[in-house]
């Protein structure tokens, strides 16, 4: 069958995006709008329930279909309620984007000195939270004949120099494991590895003119920073029929900052 752009359509699909209702100019918000623009009904999920409702309202005002749901991805009952809300509103789930994470909230320092409670908190959100969400929706995906899961990793995993990087490198491992586990069910599991994004959170951590450019500028093949919307094309490939033969991969969207053979 010849390829056509129709293979990027998400008409009649239902997507959950976690971490999509927090800071205003966020990757999660860009993902939610991108999925909606491709035809999907979107569950905007965030621990900030008001933010989730706000982004869902913006999508609906733009002609899309969305609901906002408050969720704590470390709480399995809360995650189950999110999945049930998707089922009640739209009939099920075809796409899960595990975007929620702790990053800007963290204090970066030597991992050897990290308090156990902080270590556990970061892994609970950035790693176990993704597994909780996948487990909550996988049966609905199986019932619908398959699905797509995309985990948000990071350039911070290469190399992992903090608990944040460790959590994202572990999420790469979870991506590979789930891809093998769920392949027979026609559920693709991949990851996107953003570079330095000009989101509110990204600019909070590395403000322009703060030394980030001097350190990493010479290493990048193209632009060092990108906008949140520049990640959406990668997401569309991984969650649409165009990406049906892609699984277990990390797609780095970073201007060529992270290059590995």
PDB file of C-alpha atoms in Angstrom:
ATOM      1  CA  UNK A   1       0.000   0.000   0.000  1.00  0.00           C
ATOM      2  CA  UNK A   2       1.377   3.402  -0.986  1.00  0.00           C
ATOM      3  CA  UNK A   3       1.990   5.828   1.854  1.00  0.00           C
ATOM      4  CA  UNK A   4      -0.359   8.794   2.166  1.00  0.00           C
ATOM      5  CA  UNK A   5      -0.639  11.586   4.705  1.00  0.00           C
ATOM      6  CA  UNK A   6      -3.873   9.973   5.892  1.00  0.00           C
ATOM      7  CA  UNK A   7      -1.658   7.601   7.886  1.00  0.00           C
ATOM      8  CA  UNK A   8      -0.953  10.481  10.278  1.00  0.00           C
ATOM      9  CA  UNK A   9      -4.651  10.896  11.059  1.00  0.00           C
ATOM     10  CA  UNK A  10      -5.850  10.193  14.603  1.00  0.00           C
ATOM     11  CA  UNK A  11      -9.565  10.438  13.825  1.00  0.00           C
ATOM     12  CA  UNK A  12     -11.632   8.367  16.303  1.00  0.00           C
ATOM     13  CA  UNK A  13      -8.610   7.812  18.553  1.00  0.00           C
ATOM     14  CA  UNK A  14      -8.552   8.655  22.264  1.00  0.00           C
ATOM     15  CA  UNK A  15      -5.383   9.963  23.882  1.00  0.00           C
ATOM     16  CA  UNK A  16      -4.298  10.632  27.462  1.00  0.00           C
ATOM     17  CA  UNK A  17      -1.500  13.139  28.040  1.00  0.00           C
ATOM     18  CA  UNK A  18      -0.204  13.383  31.592  1.00  0.00           C
ATOM     19  CA  UNK A  19       1.448  16.555  32.801  1.00  0.00           C
ATOM     20  CA  UNK A  20      -0.463  18.583  30.231  1.00  0.00           C
ATOM     21  CA  UNK A  21      -2.091  21.174  32.466  1.00  0.00           C
ATOM     22  CA  UNK A  22       0.723  22.670  34.469  1.00  0.00           C
ATOM     23  CA  UNK A  23       2.919  25.552  33.365  1.00  0.00           C
ATOM     24  CA  UNK A  24       1.470  27.629  30.544  1.00  0.00           C
ATOM     25  CA  UNK A  25       4.010  27.079  27.751  1.00  0.00           C
ATOM     26  CA  UNK A  26       4.612  23.385  28.260  1.00  0.00           C
ATOM     27  CA  UNK A  27       5.459  20.325  26.218  1.00  0.00           C
ATOM     28  CA  UNK A  28       2.379  18.571  27.581  1.00  0.00           C
ATOM     29  CA  UNK A  29       0.098  21.330  26.364  1.00  0.00           C
ATOM     30  CA  UNK A  30       1.740  21.226  22.921  1.00  0.00           C
ATOM     31  CA  UNK A  31       1.241  17.454  22.781  1.00  0.00           C
ATOM     32  CA  UNK A  32      -2.419  17.741  23.774  1.00  0.00           C
ATOM     33  CA  UNK A  33      -3.115  20.330  21.084  1.00  0.00           C
ATOM     34  CA  UNK A  34      -1.171  18.362  18.476  1.00  0.00           C
ATOM     35  CA  UNK A  35      -3.144  15.212  19.153  1.00  0.00           C
ATOM     36  CA  UNK A  36      -6.405  17.133  19.009  1.00  0.00           C
ATOM     37  CA  UNK A  37      -5.452  18.814  15.741  1.00  0.00           C
ATOM     38  CA  UNK A  38      -4.810  15.368  14.261  1.00  0.00           C
ATOM     39  CA  UNK A  39      -8.341  14.273  15.194  1.00  0.00           C
ATOM     40  CA  UNK A  40      -7.965  12.598  18.576  1.00  0.00           C
ATOM     41  CA  UNK A  41     -10.157  13.137  21.603  1.00  0.00           C
ATOM     42  CA  UNK A  42      -7.832  14.136  24.421  1.00  0.00           C
ATOM     43  CA  UNK A  43      -7.781  13.570  28.158  1.00  0.00           C
ATOM     44  CA  UNK A  44      -5.670  16.392  29.580  1.00  0.00           C
ATOM     45  CA  UNK A  45      -4.352  15.034  32.877  1.00  0.00           C
ATOM     46  CA  UNK A  46      -2.313  16.825  35.509  1.00  0.00           C
ATOM     47  CA  UNK A  47      -1.867  16.977  39.255  1.00  0.00           C
ATOM     48  CA  UNK A  48      -2.965  20.593  38.768  1.00  0.00           C
ATOM     49  CA  UNK A  49      -6.643  19.936  38.128  1.00  0.00           C
ATOM     50  CA  UNK A  50      -7.468  23.570  37.354  1.00  0.00           C
ATOM     51  CA  UNK A  51      -4.666  23.681  34.794  1.00  0.00           C
ATOM     52  CA  UNK A  52      -5.919  20.481  33.189  1.00  0.00           C
ATOM     53  CA  UNK A  53      -9.413  21.939  32.908  1.00  0.00           C
ATOM     54  CA  UNK A  54      -8.009  25.153  31.430  1.00  0.00           C
ATOM     55  CA  UNK A  55      -6.070  23.385  28.662  1.00  0.00           C
ATOM     56  CA  UNK A  56      -9.041  21.121  27.901  1.00  0.00           C
ATOM     57  CA  UNK A  57     -11.216  24.217  27.618  1.00  0.00           C
ATOM     58  CA  UNK A  58      -8.759  25.777  25.181  1.00  0.00           C
ATOM     59  CA  UNK A  59      -8.834  22.646  23.029  1.00  0.00           C
ATOM     60  CA  UNK A  60     -12.650  22.579  23.024  1.00  0.00           C
ATOM     61  CA  UNK A  61     -12.752  26.274  22.130  1.00  0.00           C
ATOM     62  CA  UNK A  62     -10.457  25.451  19.202  1.00  0.00           C
ATOM     63  CA  UNK A  63     -12.972  22.910  17.867  1.00  0.00           C
ATOM     64  CA  UNK A  64     -11.480  19.797  19.463  1.00  0.00           C
ATOM     65  CA  UNK A  65     -12.785  17.326  22.032  1.00  0.00           C
ATOM     66  CA  UNK A  66     -11.118  17.211  25.429  1.00  0.00           C
ATOM     67  CA  UNK A  67     -11.703  16.744  29.124  1.00  0.00           C
ATOM     68  CA  UNK A  68      -9.502  17.825  31.992  1.00  0.00           C
ATOM     69  CA  UNK A  69      -8.725  15.355  34.779  1.00  0.00           C
ATOM     70  CA  UNK A  70      -6.821  15.818  38.014  1.00  0.00           C
ATOM     71  CA  UNK A  71      -4.419  12.905  38.570  1.00  0.00           C
ATOM     72  CA  UNK A  72      -1.594  11.949  40.882  1.00  0.00           C
ATOM     73  CA  UNK A  73       0.333   9.392  38.846  1.00  0.00           C
ATOM     74  CA  UNK A  74       1.993   7.994  41.982  1.00  0.00           C
ATOM     75  CA  UNK A  75      -1.439   6.999  43.321  1.00  0.00           C
ATOM     76  CA  UNK A  76      -2.830   3.940  41.574  1.00  0.00           C
ATOM     77  CA  UNK A  77      -6.411   4.736  42.576  1.00  0.00           C
ATOM     78  CA  UNK A  78      -6.061   8.215  41.088  1.00  0.00           C
ATOM     79  CA  UNK A  79      -4.610   6.759  37.886  1.00  0.00           C
ATOM     80  CA  UNK A  80      -7.437   4.223  37.673  1.00  0.00           C
ATOM     81  CA  UNK A  81      -9.937   7.081  38.009  1.00  0.00           C
ATOM     82  CA  UNK A  82      -8.199   8.913  35.145  1.00  0.00           C
ATOM     83  CA  UNK A  83      -8.495   5.849  32.925  1.00  0.00           C
ATOM     84  CA  UNK A  84     -12.141   5.422  33.872  1.00  0.00           C
ATOM     85  CA  UNK A  85     -12.819   9.088  33.040  1.00  0.00           C
ATOM     86  CA  UNK A  86     -11.364   8.497  29.573  1.00  0.00           C
ATOM     87  CA  UNK A  87     -13.588   5.465  29.125  1.00  0.00           C
ATOM     88  CA  UNK A  88     -16.712   7.265  30.315  1.00  0.00           C
ATOM     89  CA  UNK A  89     -16.086  10.328  28.152  1.00  0.00           C
ATOM     90  CA  UNK A  90     -14.728   8.744  24.974  1.00  0.00           C
ATOM     91  CA  UNK A  91     -15.150   4.962  25.160  1.00  0.00           C
ATOM     92  CA  UNK A  92     -11.601   3.849  25.882  1.00  0.00           C
ATOM     93  CA  UNK A  93      -7.935   4.672  25.307  1.00  0.00           C
ATOM     94  CA  UNK A  94      -5.756   4.224  22.218  1.00  0.00           C
ATOM     95  CA  UNK A  95      -2.800   6.490  23.062  1.00  0.00           C
ATOM     96  CA  UNK A  96      -0.966   7.191  26.315  1.00  0.00           C
ATOM     97  CA  UNK A  97       1.660   9.919  26.537  1.00  0.00           C
ATOM     98  CA  UNK A  98       3.589   9.649  29.798  1.00  0.00           C
ATOM     99  CA  UNK A  99       4.765  13.243  29.935  1.00  0.00           C
ATOM    100  CA  UNK A 100       4.333  14.086  33.642  1.00  0.00           C
ATOM    101  CA  UNK A 101       7.599  14.371  35.553  1.00  0.00           C
ATOM    102  CA  UNK A 102       9.464  16.194  38.263  1.00  0.00           C
ATOM    103  CA  UNK A 103      12.180  18.420  36.805  1.00  0.00           C
ATOM    104  CA  UNK A 104      11.993  22.152  37.542  1.00  0.00           C
ATOM    105  CA  UNK A 105      10.937  21.342  41.110  1.00  0.00           C
ATOM    106  CA  UNK A 106      14.169  19.464  41.847  1.00  0.00           C
ATOM    107  CA  UNK A 107      17.326  20.623  43.546  1.00  0.00           C
ATOM    108  CA  UNK A 108      20.246  19.376  41.481  1.00  0.00           C
ATOM    109  CA  UNK A 109      23.263  18.300  43.503  1.00  0.00           C
ATOM    110  CA  UNK A 110      25.537  15.297  44.141  1.00  0.00           C
ATOM    111  CA  UNK A 111      23.445  12.129  44.070  1.00  0.00           C
ATOM    112  CA  UNK A 112      25.649  10.586  46.760  1.00  0.00           C
ATOM    113  CA  UNK A 113      24.167  13.125  49.167  1.00  0.00           C
ATOM    114  CA  UNK A 114      20.516  12.818  48.180  1.00  0.00           C
ATOM    115  CA  UNK A 115      18.017  12.097  50.934  1.00  0.00           C
ATOM    116  CA  UNK A 116      16.226   8.741  50.565  1.00  0.00           C
ATOM    117  CA  UNK A 117      12.820  10.397  50.575  1.00  0.00           C
ATOM    118  CA  UNK A 118      13.823  12.671  47.670  1.00  0.00           C
ATOM    119  CA  UNK A 119      15.233   9.722  45.716  1.00  0.00           C
ATOM    120  CA  UNK A 120      12.006   7.792  46.231  1.00  0.00           C
ATOM    121  CA  UNK A 121       9.864  10.810  45.332  1.00  0.00           C
ATOM    122  CA  UNK A 122      11.603  11.351  41.993  1.00  0.00           C
ATOM    123  CA  UNK A 123      11.495   7.694  40.992  1.00  0.00           C
ATOM    124  CA  UNK A 124       7.857   7.417  42.085  1.00  0.00           C
ATOM    125  CA  UNK A 125       6.835  10.172  39.663  1.00  0.00           C
ATOM    126  CA  UNK A 126       9.312   9.882  36.791  1.00  0.00           C
ATOM    127  CA  UNK A 127       9.481   6.090  36.558  1.00  0.00           C
ATOM    128  CA  UNK A 128       6.795   4.272  38.541  1.00  0.00           C
ATOM    129  CA  UNK A 129       4.176   6.840  37.536  1.00  0.00           C
ATOM    130  CA  UNK A 130       4.662   5.896  33.876  1.00  0.00           C
ATOM    131  CA  UNK A 131       4.232   2.220  34.714  1.00  0.00           C
ATOM    132  CA  UNK A 132       1.111   2.951  36.763  1.00  0.00           C
ATOM    133  CA  UNK A 133      -0.462   4.744  33.804  1.00  0.00           C
ATOM    134  CA  UNK A 134       0.479   2.019  31.328  1.00  0.00           C
ATOM    135  CA  UNK A 135      -0.981  -0.667  33.563  1.00  0.00           C
ATOM    136  CA  UNK A 136      -4.209   1.316  33.940  1.00  0.00           C
ATOM    137  CA  UNK A 137      -4.899   1.556  30.199  1.00  0.00           C
ATOM    138  CA  UNK A 138      -3.372  -1.583  28.708  1.00  0.00           C
ATOM    139  CA  UNK A 139      -6.531  -3.691  28.934  1.00  0.00           C
ATOM    140  CA  UNK A 140      -8.529  -0.998  27.122  1.00  0.00           C
ATOM    141  CA  UNK A 141      -5.867  -0.894  24.413  1.00  0.00           C
ATOM    142  CA  UNK A 142      -5.985  -4.661  24.033  1.00  0.00           C
ATOM    143  CA  UNK A 143      -9.780  -4.540  23.752  1.00  0.00           C
ATOM    144  CA  UNK A 144      -9.468  -1.943  20.967  1.00  0.00           C
ATOM    145  CA  UNK A 145      -6.976  -4.024  18.994  1.00  0.00           C
ATOM    146  CA  UNK A 146      -3.774  -2.254  20.006  1.00  0.00           C
ATOM    147  CA  UNK A 147      -2.415   1.105  21.065  1.00  0.00           C
ATOM    148  CA  UNK A 148       0.527   3.451  21.375  1.00  0.00           C
ATOM    149  CA  UNK A 149       2.474   4.408  24.496  1.00  0.00           C
ATOM    150  CA  UNK A 150       5.052   7.192  24.401  1.00  0.00           C
ATOM    151  CA  UNK A 151       7.288   7.909  27.380  1.00  0.00           C
ATOM    152  CA  UNK A 152       9.037  11.240  27.817  1.00  0.00           C
ATOM    153  CA  UNK A 153      12.731  10.728  28.534  1.00  0.00           C
ATOM    154  CA  UNK A 154      15.411  13.437  28.328  1.00  0.00           C
ATOM    155  CA  UNK A 155      18.831  14.529  27.125  1.00  0.00           C
ATOM    156  CA  UNK A 156      19.549  14.562  30.873  1.00  0.00           C
ATOM    157  CA  UNK A 157      19.870  10.767  30.734  1.00  0.00           C
ATOM    158  CA  UNK A 158      22.986  10.979  28.544  1.00  0.00           C
ATOM    159  CA  UNK A 159      24.930  10.861  30.749  1.00  0.00           C
ATOM    160  CA  UNK A 160      22.825  10.582  33.881  1.00  0.00           C
ATOM    161  CA  UNK A 161      24.441  13.017  36.301  1.00  0.00           C
ATOM    162  CA  UNK A 162      21.557  13.464  38.751  1.00  0.00           C
ATOM    163  CA  UNK A 163      18.602  11.559  40.155  1.00  0.00           C
ATOM    164  CA  UNK A 164      16.549  13.195  37.399  1.00  0.00           C
ATOM    165  CA  UNK A 165      18.853  11.723  34.749  1.00  0.00           C
ATOM    166  CA  UNK A 166      18.855   8.364  36.491  1.00  0.00           C
ATOM    167  CA  UNK A 167      15.045   8.319  36.495  1.00  0.00           C
ATOM    168  CA  UNK A 168      14.936   9.129  32.782  1.00  0.00           C
ATOM    169  CA  UNK A 169      17.547   6.516  31.902  1.00  0.00           C
ATOM    170  CA  UNK A 170      15.505   3.981  33.874  1.00  0.00           C
ATOM    171  CA  UNK A 171      12.459   5.093  31.876  1.00  0.00           C
ATOM    172  CA  UNK A 172      14.368   4.198  28.702  1.00  0.00           C
ATOM    173  CA  UNK A 173      14.761   0.710  30.155  1.00  0.00           C
ATOM    174  CA  UNK A 174      11.060   0.540  30.971  1.00  0.00           C
ATOM    175  CA  UNK A 175      10.287   1.591  27.393  1.00  0.00           C
ATOM    176  CA  UNK A 176      12.337  -1.301  25.994  1.00  0.00           C
ATOM    177  CA  UNK A 177      10.812  -3.795  28.430  1.00  0.00           C
ATOM    178  CA  UNK A 178       7.217  -2.774  27.783  1.00  0.00           C
ATOM    179  CA  UNK A 179       7.820  -2.782  24.024  1.00  0.00           C
ATOM    180  CA  UNK A 180       8.746  -6.464  24.239  1.00  0.00           C
ATOM    181  CA  UNK A 181       5.948  -7.310  26.663  1.00  0.00           C
ATOM    182  CA  UNK A 182       3.219  -5.587  24.658  1.00  0.00           C
ATOM    183  CA  UNK A 183       4.355  -6.138  21.083  1.00  0.00           C
ATOM    184  CA  UNK A 184       2.193  -9.283  20.698  1.00  0.00           C
ATOM    185  CA  UNK A 185      -0.815  -7.135  21.655  1.00  0.00           C
ATOM    186  CA  UNK A 186      -0.047  -4.640  18.861  1.00  0.00           C
ATOM    187  CA  UNK A 187       0.832  -2.004  21.437  1.00  0.00           C
ATOM    188  CA  UNK A 188       3.841   0.072  20.418  1.00  0.00           C
ATOM    189  CA  UNK A 189       5.977   1.558  23.192  1.00  0.00           C
ATOM    190  CA  UNK A 190       8.498   4.263  22.342  1.00  0.00           C
ATOM    191  CA  UNK A 191      10.061   7.326  23.902  1.00  0.00           C
ATOM    192  CA  UNK A 192      10.847  10.898  22.929  1.00  0.00           C
ATOM    193  CA  UNK A 193      14.047  12.445  24.254  1.00  0.00           C
ATOM    194  CA  UNK A 194      13.729  16.230  24.152  1.00  0.00           C
ATOM    195  CA  UNK A 195      16.753  18.446  24.118  1.00  0.00           C
ATOM    196  CA  UNK A 196      16.658  21.898  25.665  1.00  0.00           C
ATOM    197  CA  UNK A 197      13.115  23.137  25.121  1.00  0.00           C
ATOM    198  CA  UNK A 198      11.987  26.732  25.503  1.00  0.00           C
ATOM    199  CA  UNK A 199       9.129  25.739  27.766  1.00  0.00           C
ATOM    200  CA  UNK A 200       8.480  27.605  30.982  1.00  0.00           C
ATOM    201  CA  UNK A 201      10.141  24.774  32.924  1.00  0.00           C
ATOM    202  CA  UNK A 202      13.116  24.554  30.565  1.00  0.00           C
ATOM    203  CA  UNK A 203      13.809  28.278  30.701  1.00  0.00           C
ATOM    204  CA  UNK A 204      13.455  28.233  34.484  1.00  0.00           C
ATOM    205  CA  UNK A 205      16.232  25.655  34.730  1.00  0.00           C
ATOM    206  CA  UNK A 206      18.495  27.084  32.033  1.00  0.00           C
ATOM    207  CA  UNK A 207      17.677  30.758  31.473  1.00  0.00           C
ATOM    208  CA  UNK A 208      18.894  32.282  28.259  1.00  0.00           C
ATOM    209  CA  UNK A 209      22.263  33.933  28.776  1.00  0.00           C
ATOM    210  CA  UNK A 210      22.925  31.872  31.893  1.00  0.00           C
ATOM    211  CA  UNK A 211      25.846  29.833  30.597  1.00  0.00           C
ATOM    212  CA  UNK A 212      23.982  26.901  29.037  1.00  0.00           C
ATOM    213  CA  UNK A 213      24.700  28.161  25.535  1.00  0.00           C
ATOM    214  CA  UNK A 214      28.413  28.494  26.216  1.00  0.00           C
ATOM    215  CA  UNK A 215      28.650  24.970  27.601  1.00  0.00           C
ATOM    216  CA  UNK A 216      26.590  23.078  25.047  1.00  0.00           C
ATOM    217  CA  UNK A 217      26.507  25.365  22.006  1.00  0.00           C
ATOM    218  CA  UNK A 218      29.728  23.985  20.500  1.00  0.00           C
ATOM    219  CA  UNK A 219      28.391  20.402  20.768  1.00  0.00           C
ATOM    220  CA  UNK A 220      25.111  20.820  18.916  1.00  0.00           C
ATOM    221  CA  UNK A 221      24.729  20.213  15.181  1.00  0.00           C
ATOM    222  CA  UNK A 222      21.842  22.637  14.683  1.00  0.00           C
ATOM    223  CA  UNK A 223      19.967  24.886  17.145  1.00  0.00           C
ATOM    224  CA  UNK A 224      20.566  24.358  20.836  1.00  0.00           C
ATOM    225  CA  UNK A 225      17.002  25.245  21.878  1.00  0.00           C
ATOM    226  CA  UNK A 226      13.641  24.348  20.386  1.00  0.00           C
ATOM    227  CA  UNK A 227      10.023  25.270  21.025  1.00  0.00           C
ATOM    228  CA  UNK A 228       7.552  22.792  22.586  1.00  0.00           C
ATOM    229  CA  UNK A 229       5.674  22.547  19.271  1.00  0.00           C
ATOM    230  CA  UNK A 230       8.825  21.202  17.612  1.00  0.00           C
ATOM    231  CA  UNK A 231       8.378  17.934  19.517  1.00  0.00           C
ATOM    232  CA  UNK A 232       4.880  17.342  18.196  1.00  0.00           C
ATOM    233  CA  UNK A 233       5.952  15.947  14.821  1.00  0.00           C
ATOM    234  CA  UNK A 234       7.889  13.159  16.540  1.00  0.00           C
ATOM    235  CA  UNK A 235       4.862  12.375  18.677  1.00  0.00           C
ATOM    236  CA  UNK A 236       2.587  12.226  15.623  1.00  0.00           C
ATOM    237  CA  UNK A 237       4.878   9.685  13.968  1.00  0.00           C
ATOM    238  CA  UNK A 238       4.997   7.468  17.041  1.00  0.00           C
ATOM    239  CA  UNK A 239       1.264   7.463  17.845  1.00  0.00           C
ATOM    240  CA  UNK A 240      -0.241   7.354  14.350  1.00  0.00           C
ATOM    241  CA  UNK A 241      -0.572   4.460  11.878  1.00  0.00           C
ATOM    242  CA  UNK A 242       2.493   5.911  10.154  1.00  0.00           C
ATOM    243  CA  UNK A 243       4.538   4.517  13.040  1.00  0.00           C
ATOM    244  CA  UNK A 244       2.976   1.067  13.296  1.00  0.00           C
ATOM    245  CA  UNK A 245       6.344  -0.668  12.691  1.00  0.00           C
ATOM    246  CA  UNK A 246       8.266   1.389  15.255  1.00  0.00           C
ATOM    247  CA  UNK A 247       8.627   0.112  18.808  1.00  0.00           C
ATOM    248  CA  UNK A 248      11.219   0.099  21.559  1.00  0.00           C
ATOM    249  CA  UNK A 249      12.903   3.236  20.232  1.00  0.00           C
ATOM    250  CA  UNK A 250      14.014   6.553  21.670  1.00  0.00           C
ATOM    251  CA  UNK A 251      13.585   9.417  19.213  1.00  0.00           C
ATOM    252  CA  UNK A 252      15.841  12.272  20.302  1.00  0.00           C
ATOM    253  CA  UNK A 253      14.519  15.668  19.252  1.00  0.00           C
ATOM    254  CA  UNK A 254      17.360  17.962  20.207  1.00  0.00           C
ATOM    255  CA  UNK A 255      18.990  19.575  17.177  1.00  0.00           C
ATOM    256  CA  UNK A 256      21.614  16.840  17.154  1.00  0.00           C
ATOM    257  CA  UNK A 257      22.930  17.426  20.667  1.00  0.00           C
ATOM    258  CA  UNK A 258      22.741  13.750  21.622  1.00  0.00           C
ATOM    259  CA  UNK A 259      24.170  11.569  18.867  1.00  0.00           C
ATOM    260  CA  UNK A 260      24.834   7.888  19.442  1.00  0.00           C
ATOM    261  CA  UNK A 261      25.690   5.127  16.979  1.00  0.00           C
TER     262      UNK A 261
END
